[in-house]
């Protein structure tokens, strides 16, 4: 029985060291003139700012937020003005994923 536990433990250790975790940053580039940045994921929310074409923003994640109104393909949440965040319609942005590094899982935790 100890041999089985030892084998499972050894396998898990080897498996964990072979997996890598990547740090990702997601960037949104505005593709249309005067895109509304809103308080929430819908046109029923107030406008925080008007974003200009070709401006680039850091996304909170690449998660799409459910469309409450006014956007065909859901909303992204982005940072603007430092730590302030807002929502932009995904129809008007191009998303780029940037991989920062590859680090073994044990160093990522």
Coordinates of C-alpha atoms in Angstrom, one line a residue:
X1 CA 0.0 0.0 0.0
X2 CA 2.9 2.4 0.8
X3 CA 4.3 1.7 -2.7
X4 CA 1.1 2.8 -4.3
X5 CA 1.0 6.1 -2.3
X6 CA 4.7 6.7 -3.1
X7 CA 4.1 6.1 -6.8
X8 CA 1.1 8.5 -6.8
X9 CA 3.0 11.1 -4.9
X10 CA 6.0 10.8 -7.2
X11 CA 3.7 11.1 -10.2
X12 CA 2.0 14.3 -8.8
X13 CA 5.4 15.9 -8.1
X14 CA 6.7 15.2 -11.6
X15 CA 3.4 16.4 -13.1
X16 CA 3.4 19.6 -11.1
X17 CA 7.0 20.5 -12.1
X18 CA 6.3 19.9 -15.8
X19 CA 3.3 22.3 -15.9
X20 CA 3.9 25.9 -16.5
X21 CA 1.8 28.8 -15.7
X22 CA 1.9 32.0 -17.7
X23 CA 1.2 35.5 -16.6
X24 CA -1.2 37.1 -19.1
X25 CA -2.1 40.7 -19.7
X26 CA -5.0 41.4 -22.0
X27 CA -5.1 44.7 -23.9
X28 CA -8.0 46.2 -25.7
X29 CA -7.5 48.5 -28.6
X30 CA -10.5 50.7 -29.6
X31 CA -11.4 50.1 -33.3
X32 CA -14.1 52.8 -33.7
X33 CA -14.3 56.5 -33.0
X34 CA -15.9 57.7 -29.7
X35 CA -16.7 54.4 -28.0
X36 CA -18.6 54.8 -24.7
X37 CA -17.0 53.5 -21.5
X38 CA -19.8 52.7 -19.2
X39 CA -20.3 52.0 -15.5
X40 CA -21.9 48.6 -16.2
X41 CA -22.3 46.1 -19.0
X42 CA -25.2 47.8 -20.9
X43 CA -26.3 51.0 -22.6
X44 CA -28.6 51.6 -19.7
X45 CA -25.6 52.5 -17.6
X46 CA -24.1 56.0 -17.4
X47 CA -21.1 56.9 -19.7
X48 CA -17.8 57.4 -17.8
X49 CA -15.7 58.5 -20.7
X50 CA -15.5 58.6 -24.5
X51 CA -12.7 56.4 -25.8
X52 CA -10.9 57.4 -29.0
X53 CA -10.0 55.0 -31.9
X54 CA -6.6 53.3 -31.5
X55 CA -6.3 54.0 -27.8
X56 CA -5.1 51.0 -25.8
X57 CA -6.4 49.9 -22.4
X58 CA -5.5 47.1 -20.0
X59 CA -8.4 44.6 -19.5
X60 CA -9.3 43.2 -16.1
X61 CA -9.6 39.8 -17.8
X62 CA -10.7 38.4 -21.1
X63 CA -14.0 37.5 -19.6
X64 CA -17.1 38.7 -21.5
X65 CA -19.9 40.2 -19.3
X66 CA -23.5 39.4 -20.2
X67 CA -25.1 41.9 -22.5
X68 CA -27.8 43.8 -20.5
X69 CA -28.5 46.0 -23.5
X70 CA -27.0 47.7 -26.6
X71 CA -24.1 45.5 -27.5
X72 CA -24.5 42.5 -29.8
X73 CA -21.5 40.5 -28.4
X74 CA -21.3 41.3 -24.7
X75 CA -19.0 43.6 -22.8
X76 CA -15.3 43.7 -21.6
X77 CA -14.2 45.3 -18.3
X78 CA -11.2 47.5 -18.6
X79 CA -9.0 49.8 -16.5
X80 CA -8.8 53.4 -17.4
X81 CA -7.3 56.4 -15.5
X82 CA -5.2 54.1 -13.3
X83 CA -7.3 51.7 -11.1
X84 CA -10.7 53.0 -12.3
X85 CA -12.7 50.4 -14.3
X86 CA -15.5 50.5 -16.8
X87 CA -17.2 48.4 -19.5
X88 CA -16.8 48.6 -23.3
X89 CA -18.8 46.8 -26.0
X90 CA -16.7 44.0 -27.4
X91 CA -18.0 44.9 -30.9
X92 CA -15.6 48.0 -30.9
X93 CA -12.4 46.5 -29.6
X94 CA -9.6 44.3 -30.7
X95 CA -8.1 42.1 -27.9
X96 CA -4.5 41.1 -27.7
X97 CA -3.1 38.6 -25.2
X98 CA 0.5 39.2 -24.0
X99 CA 2.3 36.4 -22.2
X100 CA 4.6 37.8 -19.6
X101 CA 6.6 34.7 -18.7
X102 CA 6.6 31.0 -18.3
X103 CA 7.2 30.0 -14.7
X104 CA 6.8 26.5 -13.1
X105 CA 3.6 26.2 -11.2
X106 CA 5.4 25.8 -7.9
X107 CA 6.8 29.3 -8.3
X108 CA 3.4 30.8 -9.3
X109 CA 1.6 29.8 -6.2

